mmCIF file with all atom_site columns, C-alpha atoms in Angstrom:
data_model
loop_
_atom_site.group_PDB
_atom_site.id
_atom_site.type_symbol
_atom_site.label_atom_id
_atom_site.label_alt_id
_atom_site.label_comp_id
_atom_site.label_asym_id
_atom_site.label_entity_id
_atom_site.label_seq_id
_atom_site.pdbx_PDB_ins_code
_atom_site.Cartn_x
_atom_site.Cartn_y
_atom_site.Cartn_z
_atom_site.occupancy
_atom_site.B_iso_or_equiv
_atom_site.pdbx_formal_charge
_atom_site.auth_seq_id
_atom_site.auth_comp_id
_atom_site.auth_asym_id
_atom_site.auth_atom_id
_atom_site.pdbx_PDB_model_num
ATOM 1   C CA . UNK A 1 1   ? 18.858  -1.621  -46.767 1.00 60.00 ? 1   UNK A CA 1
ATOM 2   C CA . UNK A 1 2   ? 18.707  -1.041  -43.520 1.00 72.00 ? 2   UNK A CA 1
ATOM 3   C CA . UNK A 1 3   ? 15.040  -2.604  -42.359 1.00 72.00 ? 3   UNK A CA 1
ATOM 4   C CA . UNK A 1 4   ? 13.310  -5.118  -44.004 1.00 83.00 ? 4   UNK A CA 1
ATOM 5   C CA . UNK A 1 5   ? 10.012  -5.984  -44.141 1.00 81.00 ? 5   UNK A CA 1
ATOM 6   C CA . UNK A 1 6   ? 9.967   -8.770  -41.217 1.00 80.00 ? 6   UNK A CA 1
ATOM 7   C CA . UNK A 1 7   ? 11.730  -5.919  -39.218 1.00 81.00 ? 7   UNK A CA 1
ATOM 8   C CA . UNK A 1 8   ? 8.156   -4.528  -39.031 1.00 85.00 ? 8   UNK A CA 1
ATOM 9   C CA . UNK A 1 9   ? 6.286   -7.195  -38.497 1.00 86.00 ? 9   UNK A CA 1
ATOM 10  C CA . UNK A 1 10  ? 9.078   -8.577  -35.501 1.00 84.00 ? 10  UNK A CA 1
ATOM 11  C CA . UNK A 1 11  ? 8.277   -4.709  -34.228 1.00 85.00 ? 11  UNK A CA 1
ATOM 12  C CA . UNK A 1 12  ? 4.710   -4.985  -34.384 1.00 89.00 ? 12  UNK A CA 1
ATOM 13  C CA . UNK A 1 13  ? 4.646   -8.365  -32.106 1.00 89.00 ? 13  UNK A CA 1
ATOM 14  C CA . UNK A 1 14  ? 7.224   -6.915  -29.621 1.00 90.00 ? 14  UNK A CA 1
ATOM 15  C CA . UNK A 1 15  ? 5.623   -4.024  -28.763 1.00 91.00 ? 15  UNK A CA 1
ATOM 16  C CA . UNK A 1 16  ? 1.433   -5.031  -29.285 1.00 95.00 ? 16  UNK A CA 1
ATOM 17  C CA . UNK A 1 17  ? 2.071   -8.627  -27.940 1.00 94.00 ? 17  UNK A CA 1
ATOM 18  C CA . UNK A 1 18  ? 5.215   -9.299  -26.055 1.00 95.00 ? 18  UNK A CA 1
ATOM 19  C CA . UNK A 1 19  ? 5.491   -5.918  -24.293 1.00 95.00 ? 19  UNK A CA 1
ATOM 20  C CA . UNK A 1 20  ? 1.623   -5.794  -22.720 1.00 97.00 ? 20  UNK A CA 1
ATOM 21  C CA . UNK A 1 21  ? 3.165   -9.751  -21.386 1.00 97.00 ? 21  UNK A CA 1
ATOM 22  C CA . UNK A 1 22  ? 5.876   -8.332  -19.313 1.00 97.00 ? 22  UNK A CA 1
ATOM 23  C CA . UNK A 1 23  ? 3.842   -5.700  -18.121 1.00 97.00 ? 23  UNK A CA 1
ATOM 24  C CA . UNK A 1 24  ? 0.973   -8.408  -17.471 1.00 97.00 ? 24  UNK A CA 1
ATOM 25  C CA . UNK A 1 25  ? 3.898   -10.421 -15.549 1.00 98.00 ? 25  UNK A CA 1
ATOM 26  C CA . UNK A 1 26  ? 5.827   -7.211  -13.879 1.00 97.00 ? 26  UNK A CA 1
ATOM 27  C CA . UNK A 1 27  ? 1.929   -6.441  -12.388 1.00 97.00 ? 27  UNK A CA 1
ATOM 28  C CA . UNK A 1 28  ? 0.914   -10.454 -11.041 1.00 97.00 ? 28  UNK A CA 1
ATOM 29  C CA . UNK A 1 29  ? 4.105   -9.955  -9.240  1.00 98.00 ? 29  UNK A CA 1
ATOM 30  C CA . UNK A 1 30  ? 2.502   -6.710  -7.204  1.00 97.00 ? 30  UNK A CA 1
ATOM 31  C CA . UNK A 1 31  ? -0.452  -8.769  -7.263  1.00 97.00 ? 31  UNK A CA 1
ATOM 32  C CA . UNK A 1 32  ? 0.281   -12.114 -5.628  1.00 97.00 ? 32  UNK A CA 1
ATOM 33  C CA . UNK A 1 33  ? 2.741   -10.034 -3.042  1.00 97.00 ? 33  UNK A CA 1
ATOM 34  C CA . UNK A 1 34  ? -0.356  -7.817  -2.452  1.00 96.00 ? 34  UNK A CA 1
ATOM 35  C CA . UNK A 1 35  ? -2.370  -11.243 -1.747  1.00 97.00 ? 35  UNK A CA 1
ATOM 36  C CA . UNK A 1 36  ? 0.158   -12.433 0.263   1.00 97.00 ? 36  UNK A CA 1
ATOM 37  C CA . UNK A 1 37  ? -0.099  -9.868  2.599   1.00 97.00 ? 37  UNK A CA 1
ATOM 38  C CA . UNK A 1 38  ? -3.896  -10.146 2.852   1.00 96.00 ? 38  UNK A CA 1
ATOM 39  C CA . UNK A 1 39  ? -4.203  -6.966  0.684   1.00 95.00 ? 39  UNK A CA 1
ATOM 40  C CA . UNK A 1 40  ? -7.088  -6.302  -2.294  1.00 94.00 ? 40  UNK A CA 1
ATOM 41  C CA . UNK A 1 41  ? -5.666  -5.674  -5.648  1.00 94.00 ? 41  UNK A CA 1
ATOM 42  C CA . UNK A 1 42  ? -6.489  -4.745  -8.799  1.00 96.00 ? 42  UNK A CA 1
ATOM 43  C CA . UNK A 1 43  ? -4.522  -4.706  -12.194 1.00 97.00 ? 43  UNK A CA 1
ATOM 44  C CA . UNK A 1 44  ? -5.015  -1.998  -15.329 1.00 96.00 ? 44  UNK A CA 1
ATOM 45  C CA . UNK A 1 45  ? -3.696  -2.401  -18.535 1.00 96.00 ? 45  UNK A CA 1
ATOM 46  C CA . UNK A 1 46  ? -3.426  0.288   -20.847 1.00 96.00 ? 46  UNK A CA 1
ATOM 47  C CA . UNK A 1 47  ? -4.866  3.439   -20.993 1.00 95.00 ? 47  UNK A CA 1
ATOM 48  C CA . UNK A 1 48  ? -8.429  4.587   -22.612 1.00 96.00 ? 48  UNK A CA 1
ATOM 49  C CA . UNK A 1 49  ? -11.851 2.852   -22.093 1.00 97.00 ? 49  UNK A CA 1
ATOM 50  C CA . UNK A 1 50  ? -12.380 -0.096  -20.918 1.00 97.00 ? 50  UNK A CA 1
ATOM 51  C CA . UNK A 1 51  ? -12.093 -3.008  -23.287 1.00 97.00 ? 51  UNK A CA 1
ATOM 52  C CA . UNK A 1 52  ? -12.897 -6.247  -21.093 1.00 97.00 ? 52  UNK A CA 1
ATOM 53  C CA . UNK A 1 53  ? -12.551 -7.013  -17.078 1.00 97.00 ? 53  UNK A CA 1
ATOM 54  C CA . UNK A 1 54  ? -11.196 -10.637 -16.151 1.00 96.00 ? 54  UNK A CA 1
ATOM 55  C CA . UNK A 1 55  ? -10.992 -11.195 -12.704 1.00 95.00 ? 55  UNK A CA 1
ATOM 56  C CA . UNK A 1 56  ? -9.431  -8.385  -11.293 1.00 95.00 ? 56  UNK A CA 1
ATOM 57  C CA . UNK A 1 57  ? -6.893  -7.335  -14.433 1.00 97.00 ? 57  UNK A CA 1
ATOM 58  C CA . UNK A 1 58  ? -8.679  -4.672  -16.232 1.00 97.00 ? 58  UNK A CA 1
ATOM 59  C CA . UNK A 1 59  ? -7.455  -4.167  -20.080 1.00 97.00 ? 59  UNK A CA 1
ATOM 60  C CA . UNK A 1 60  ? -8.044  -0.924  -21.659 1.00 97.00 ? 60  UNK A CA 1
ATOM 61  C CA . UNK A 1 61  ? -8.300  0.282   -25.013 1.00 96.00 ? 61  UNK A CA 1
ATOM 62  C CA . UNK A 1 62  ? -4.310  0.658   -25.781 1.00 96.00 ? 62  UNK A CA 1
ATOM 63  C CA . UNK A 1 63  ? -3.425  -2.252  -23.439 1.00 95.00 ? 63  UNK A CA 1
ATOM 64  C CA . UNK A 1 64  ? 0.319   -1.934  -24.903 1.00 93.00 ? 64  UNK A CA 1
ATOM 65  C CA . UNK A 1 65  ? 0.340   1.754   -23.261 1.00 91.00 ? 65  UNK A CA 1
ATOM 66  C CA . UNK A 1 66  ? 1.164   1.616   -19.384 1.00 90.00 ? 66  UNK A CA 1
ATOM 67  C CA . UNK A 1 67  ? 0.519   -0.699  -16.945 1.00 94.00 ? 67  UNK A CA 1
ATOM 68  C CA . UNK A 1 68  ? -0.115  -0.111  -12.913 1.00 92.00 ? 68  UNK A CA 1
ATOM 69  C CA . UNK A 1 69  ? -1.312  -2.652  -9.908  1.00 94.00 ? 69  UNK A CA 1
ATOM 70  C CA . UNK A 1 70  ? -3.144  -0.470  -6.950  1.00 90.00 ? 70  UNK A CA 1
ATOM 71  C CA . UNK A 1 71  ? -3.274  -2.237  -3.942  1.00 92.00 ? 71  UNK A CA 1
ATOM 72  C CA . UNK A 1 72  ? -4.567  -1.723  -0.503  1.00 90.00 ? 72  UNK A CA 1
ATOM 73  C CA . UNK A 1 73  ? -5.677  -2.465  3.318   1.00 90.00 ? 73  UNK A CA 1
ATOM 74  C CA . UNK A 1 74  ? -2.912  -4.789  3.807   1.00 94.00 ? 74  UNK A CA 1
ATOM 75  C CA . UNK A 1 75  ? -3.226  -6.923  6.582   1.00 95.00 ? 75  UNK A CA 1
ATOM 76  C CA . UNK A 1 76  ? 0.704   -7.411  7.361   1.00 95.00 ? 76  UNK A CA 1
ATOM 77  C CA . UNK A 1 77  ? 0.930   -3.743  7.410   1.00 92.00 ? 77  UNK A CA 1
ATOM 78  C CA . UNK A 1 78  ? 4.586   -3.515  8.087   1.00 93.00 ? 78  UNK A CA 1
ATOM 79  C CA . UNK A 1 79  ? 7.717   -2.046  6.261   1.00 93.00 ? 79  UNK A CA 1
ATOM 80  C CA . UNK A 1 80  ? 9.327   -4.972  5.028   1.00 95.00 ? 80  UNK A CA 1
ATOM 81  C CA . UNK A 1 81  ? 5.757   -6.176  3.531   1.00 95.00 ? 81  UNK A CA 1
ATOM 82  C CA . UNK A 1 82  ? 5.072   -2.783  0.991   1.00 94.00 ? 82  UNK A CA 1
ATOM 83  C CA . UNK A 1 83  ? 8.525   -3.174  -0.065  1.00 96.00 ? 83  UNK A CA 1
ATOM 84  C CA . UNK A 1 84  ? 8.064   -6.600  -0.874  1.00 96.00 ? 84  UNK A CA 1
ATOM 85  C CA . UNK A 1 85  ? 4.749   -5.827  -2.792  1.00 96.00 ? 85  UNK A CA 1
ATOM 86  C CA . UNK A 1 86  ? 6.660   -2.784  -4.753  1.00 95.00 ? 86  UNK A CA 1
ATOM 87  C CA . UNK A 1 87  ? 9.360   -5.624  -5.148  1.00 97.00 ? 87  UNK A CA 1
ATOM 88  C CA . UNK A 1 88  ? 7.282   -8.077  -6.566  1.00 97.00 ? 88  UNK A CA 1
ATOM 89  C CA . UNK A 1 89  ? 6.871   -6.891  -10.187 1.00 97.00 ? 89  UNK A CA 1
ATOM 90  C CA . UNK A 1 90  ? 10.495  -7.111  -10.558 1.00 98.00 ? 90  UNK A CA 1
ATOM 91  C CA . UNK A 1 91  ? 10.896  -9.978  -8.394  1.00 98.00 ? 91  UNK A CA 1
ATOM 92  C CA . UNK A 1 92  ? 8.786   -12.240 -10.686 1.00 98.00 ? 92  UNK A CA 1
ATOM 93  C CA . UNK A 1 93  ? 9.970   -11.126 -13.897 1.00 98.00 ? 93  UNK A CA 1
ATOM 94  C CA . UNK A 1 94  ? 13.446  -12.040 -12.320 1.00 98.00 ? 94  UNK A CA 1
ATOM 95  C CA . UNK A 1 95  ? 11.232  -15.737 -12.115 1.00 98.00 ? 95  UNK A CA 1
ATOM 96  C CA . UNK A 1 96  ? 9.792   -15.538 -15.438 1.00 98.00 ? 96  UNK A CA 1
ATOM 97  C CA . UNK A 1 97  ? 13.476  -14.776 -17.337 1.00 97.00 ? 97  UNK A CA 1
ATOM 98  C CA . UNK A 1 98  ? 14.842  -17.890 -15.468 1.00 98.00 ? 98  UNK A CA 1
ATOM 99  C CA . UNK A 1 99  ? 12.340  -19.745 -16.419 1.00 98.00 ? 99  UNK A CA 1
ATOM 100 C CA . UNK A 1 100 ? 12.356  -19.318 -20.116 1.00 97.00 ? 100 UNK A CA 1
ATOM 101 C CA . UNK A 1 101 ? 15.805  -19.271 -20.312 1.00 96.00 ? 101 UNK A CA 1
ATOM 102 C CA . UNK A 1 102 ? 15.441  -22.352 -18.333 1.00 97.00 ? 102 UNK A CA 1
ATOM 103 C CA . UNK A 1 103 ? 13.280  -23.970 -20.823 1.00 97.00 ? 103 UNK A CA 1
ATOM 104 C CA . UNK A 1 104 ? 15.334  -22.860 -23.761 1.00 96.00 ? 104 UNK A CA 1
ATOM 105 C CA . UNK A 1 105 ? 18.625  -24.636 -22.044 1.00 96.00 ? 105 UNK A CA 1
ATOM 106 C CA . UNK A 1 106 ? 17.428  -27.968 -21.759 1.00 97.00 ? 106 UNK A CA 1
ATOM 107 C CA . UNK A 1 107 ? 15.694  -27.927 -25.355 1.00 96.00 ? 107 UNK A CA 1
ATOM 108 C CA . UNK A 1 108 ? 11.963  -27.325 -24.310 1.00 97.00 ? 108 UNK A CA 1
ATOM 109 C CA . UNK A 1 109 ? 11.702  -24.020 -26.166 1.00 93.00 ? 109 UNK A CA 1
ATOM 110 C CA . UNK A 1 110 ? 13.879  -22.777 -29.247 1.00 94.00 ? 110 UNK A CA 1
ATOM 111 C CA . UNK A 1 111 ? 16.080  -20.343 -29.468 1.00 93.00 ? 111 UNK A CA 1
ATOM 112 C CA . UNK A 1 112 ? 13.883  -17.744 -31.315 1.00 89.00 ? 112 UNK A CA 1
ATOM 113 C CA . UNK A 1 113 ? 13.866  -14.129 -31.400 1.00 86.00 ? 113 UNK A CA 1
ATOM 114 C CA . UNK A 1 114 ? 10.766  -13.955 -30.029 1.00 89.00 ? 114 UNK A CA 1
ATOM 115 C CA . UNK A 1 115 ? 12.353  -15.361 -26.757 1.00 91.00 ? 115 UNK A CA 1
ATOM 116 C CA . UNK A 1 116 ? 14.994  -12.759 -27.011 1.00 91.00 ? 116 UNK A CA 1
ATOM 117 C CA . UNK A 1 117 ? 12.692  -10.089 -27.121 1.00 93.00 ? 117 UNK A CA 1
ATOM 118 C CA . UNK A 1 118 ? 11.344  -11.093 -24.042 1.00 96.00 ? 118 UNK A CA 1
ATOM 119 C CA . UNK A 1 119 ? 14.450  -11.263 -22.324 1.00 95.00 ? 119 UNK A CA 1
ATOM 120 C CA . UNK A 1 120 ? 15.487  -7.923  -23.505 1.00 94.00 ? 120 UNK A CA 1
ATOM 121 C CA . UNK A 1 121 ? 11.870  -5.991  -22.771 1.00 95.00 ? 121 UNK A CA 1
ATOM 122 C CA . UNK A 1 122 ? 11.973  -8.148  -19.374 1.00 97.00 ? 122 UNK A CA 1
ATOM 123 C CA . UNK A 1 123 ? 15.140  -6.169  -18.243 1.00 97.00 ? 123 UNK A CA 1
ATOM 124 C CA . UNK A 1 124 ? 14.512  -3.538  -19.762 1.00 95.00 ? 124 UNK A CA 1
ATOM 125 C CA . UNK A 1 125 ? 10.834  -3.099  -17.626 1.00 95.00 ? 125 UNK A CA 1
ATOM 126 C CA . UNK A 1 126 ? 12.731  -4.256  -14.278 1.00 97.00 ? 126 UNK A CA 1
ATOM 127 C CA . UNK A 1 127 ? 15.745  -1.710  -15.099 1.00 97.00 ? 127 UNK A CA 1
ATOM 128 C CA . UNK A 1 128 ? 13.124  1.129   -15.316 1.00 96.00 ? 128 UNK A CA 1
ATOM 129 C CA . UNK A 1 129 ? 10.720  -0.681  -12.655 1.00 96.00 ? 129 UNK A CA 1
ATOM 130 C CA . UNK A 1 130 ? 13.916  0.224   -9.968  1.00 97.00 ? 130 UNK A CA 1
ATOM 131 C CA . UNK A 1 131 ? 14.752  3.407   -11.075 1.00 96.00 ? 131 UNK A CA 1
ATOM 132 C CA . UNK A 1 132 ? 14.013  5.654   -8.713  1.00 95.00 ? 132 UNK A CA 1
ATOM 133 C CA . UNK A 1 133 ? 11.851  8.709   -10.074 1.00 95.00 ? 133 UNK A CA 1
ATOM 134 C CA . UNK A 1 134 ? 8.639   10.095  -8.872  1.00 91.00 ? 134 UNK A CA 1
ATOM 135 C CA . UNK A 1 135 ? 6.323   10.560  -12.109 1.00 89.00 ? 135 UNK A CA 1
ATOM 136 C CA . UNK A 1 136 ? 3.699   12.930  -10.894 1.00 87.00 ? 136 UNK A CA 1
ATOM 137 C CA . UNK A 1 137 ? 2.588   13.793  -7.074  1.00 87.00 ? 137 UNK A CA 1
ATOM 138 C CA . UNK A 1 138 ? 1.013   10.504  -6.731  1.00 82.00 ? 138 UNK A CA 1
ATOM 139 C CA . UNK A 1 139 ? 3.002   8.093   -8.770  1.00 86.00 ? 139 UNK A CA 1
ATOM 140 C CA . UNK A 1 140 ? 6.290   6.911   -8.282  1.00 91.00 ? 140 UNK A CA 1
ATOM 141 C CA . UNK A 1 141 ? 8.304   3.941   -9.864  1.00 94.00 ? 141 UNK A CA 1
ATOM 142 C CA . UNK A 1 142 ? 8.444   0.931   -7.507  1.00 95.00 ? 142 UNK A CA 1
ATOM 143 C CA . UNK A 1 143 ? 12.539  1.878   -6.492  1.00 95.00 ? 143 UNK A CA 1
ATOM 144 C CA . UNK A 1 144 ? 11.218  5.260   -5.636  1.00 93.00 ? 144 UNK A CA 1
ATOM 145 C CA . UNK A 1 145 ? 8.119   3.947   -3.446  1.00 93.00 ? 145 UNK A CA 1
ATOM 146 C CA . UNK A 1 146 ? 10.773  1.274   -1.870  1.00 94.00 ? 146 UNK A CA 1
ATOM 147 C CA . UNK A 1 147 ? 12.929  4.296   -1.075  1.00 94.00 ? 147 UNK A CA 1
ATOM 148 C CA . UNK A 1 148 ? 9.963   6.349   0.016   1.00 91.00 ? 148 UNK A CA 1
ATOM 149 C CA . UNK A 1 149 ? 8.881   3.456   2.799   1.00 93.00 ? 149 UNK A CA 1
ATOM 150 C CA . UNK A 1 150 ? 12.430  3.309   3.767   1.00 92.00 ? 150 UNK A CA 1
ATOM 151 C CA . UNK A 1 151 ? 12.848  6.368   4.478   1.00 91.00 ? 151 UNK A CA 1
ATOM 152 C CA . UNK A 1 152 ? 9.700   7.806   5.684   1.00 87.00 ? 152 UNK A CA 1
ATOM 153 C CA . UNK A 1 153 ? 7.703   4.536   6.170   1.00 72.00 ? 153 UNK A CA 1
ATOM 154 C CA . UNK A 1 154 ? 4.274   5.198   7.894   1.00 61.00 ? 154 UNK A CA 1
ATOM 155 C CA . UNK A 1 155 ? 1.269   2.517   7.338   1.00 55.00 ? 155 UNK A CA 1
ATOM 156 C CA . UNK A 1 156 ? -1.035  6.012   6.099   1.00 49.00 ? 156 UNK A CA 1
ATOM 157 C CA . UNK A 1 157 ? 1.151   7.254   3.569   1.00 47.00 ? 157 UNK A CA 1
ATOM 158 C CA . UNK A 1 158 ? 2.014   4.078   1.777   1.00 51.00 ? 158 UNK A CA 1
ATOM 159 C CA . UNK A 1 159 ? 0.060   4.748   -1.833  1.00 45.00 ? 159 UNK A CA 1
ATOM 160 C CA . UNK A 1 160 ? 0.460   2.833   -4.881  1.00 41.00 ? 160 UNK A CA 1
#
């Protein structure tokens, strides 16, 4: 046989549990970078209606479906500082990899699926994060914005 049972239910955690957590940690990255910079922020989850606000992360009815951070009016308006905020999803789920595989290494977590899931959907999300390809007129992946501002880098045309 070639799936079992528990192949469904390790399925159903990666991609309605584990997934949404990269995403979560891919978009604090944009976030804190967007902070940083003395920018506002907001994070969406998900697509549909609204399910519940916390903060400024919004999570939508099929929170496992997309993920985006818009940001805005920052106050180190330079080049180097939007890169650094498109940079930032990937940036911390570089830190967040590290650190459970940290954990794991000196005996703090086990070595459990679970925790290989995460490693695989957390290079998996950065690999496609960097890509460069512009989705629609407005929205780009963050390697294609980064390419954008180096190329053609004004502080007006700089969009999320």
């Amino acid at each position: 046989m070639m799936f079992e049972w528990n192949d469904f239910i390790t399925a159903f955690w990666a991609f309605f549990v584990l997934l949404p957590i990269v995403a979560l940690i891919h978009q604090l990255g944009h976030y804190l970078m967007a902070l940083l910079f003395g920018g506002r922020s907001e994070i969406i989850l998900g697509r549909g209606k609204l399910l519940f606000k916390l903060g400024s992360i919004k999570v939508n009815r099929f929170y496992f479906l997309d993920s985006y951070c818009h940001y805005e009016s920052l106050k180190v308006n330079t080049r180097l500082s939007h890169i650094l905020v498109h940079a930032g999803g990937v940036l911390l789920n570089v830190a967040s990899l590290l650190f459970v595989n940290t954990l794991i290494m000196i005996g703090w977590l086990p070595e459990a699926q679970f925790f290989y899931q995460f490693g695989y959907f957390t290079i998996y999300y950065m690999f496609f994060a960097l890509f460069p390809v512009q989705y629609s007129e407005k929205h780009a992946s963050d390697g294609k914005q980064i390419i954008n501002i180096i190329r053609k880098y004004t502080p007006s045309n700089v969009f999320d």
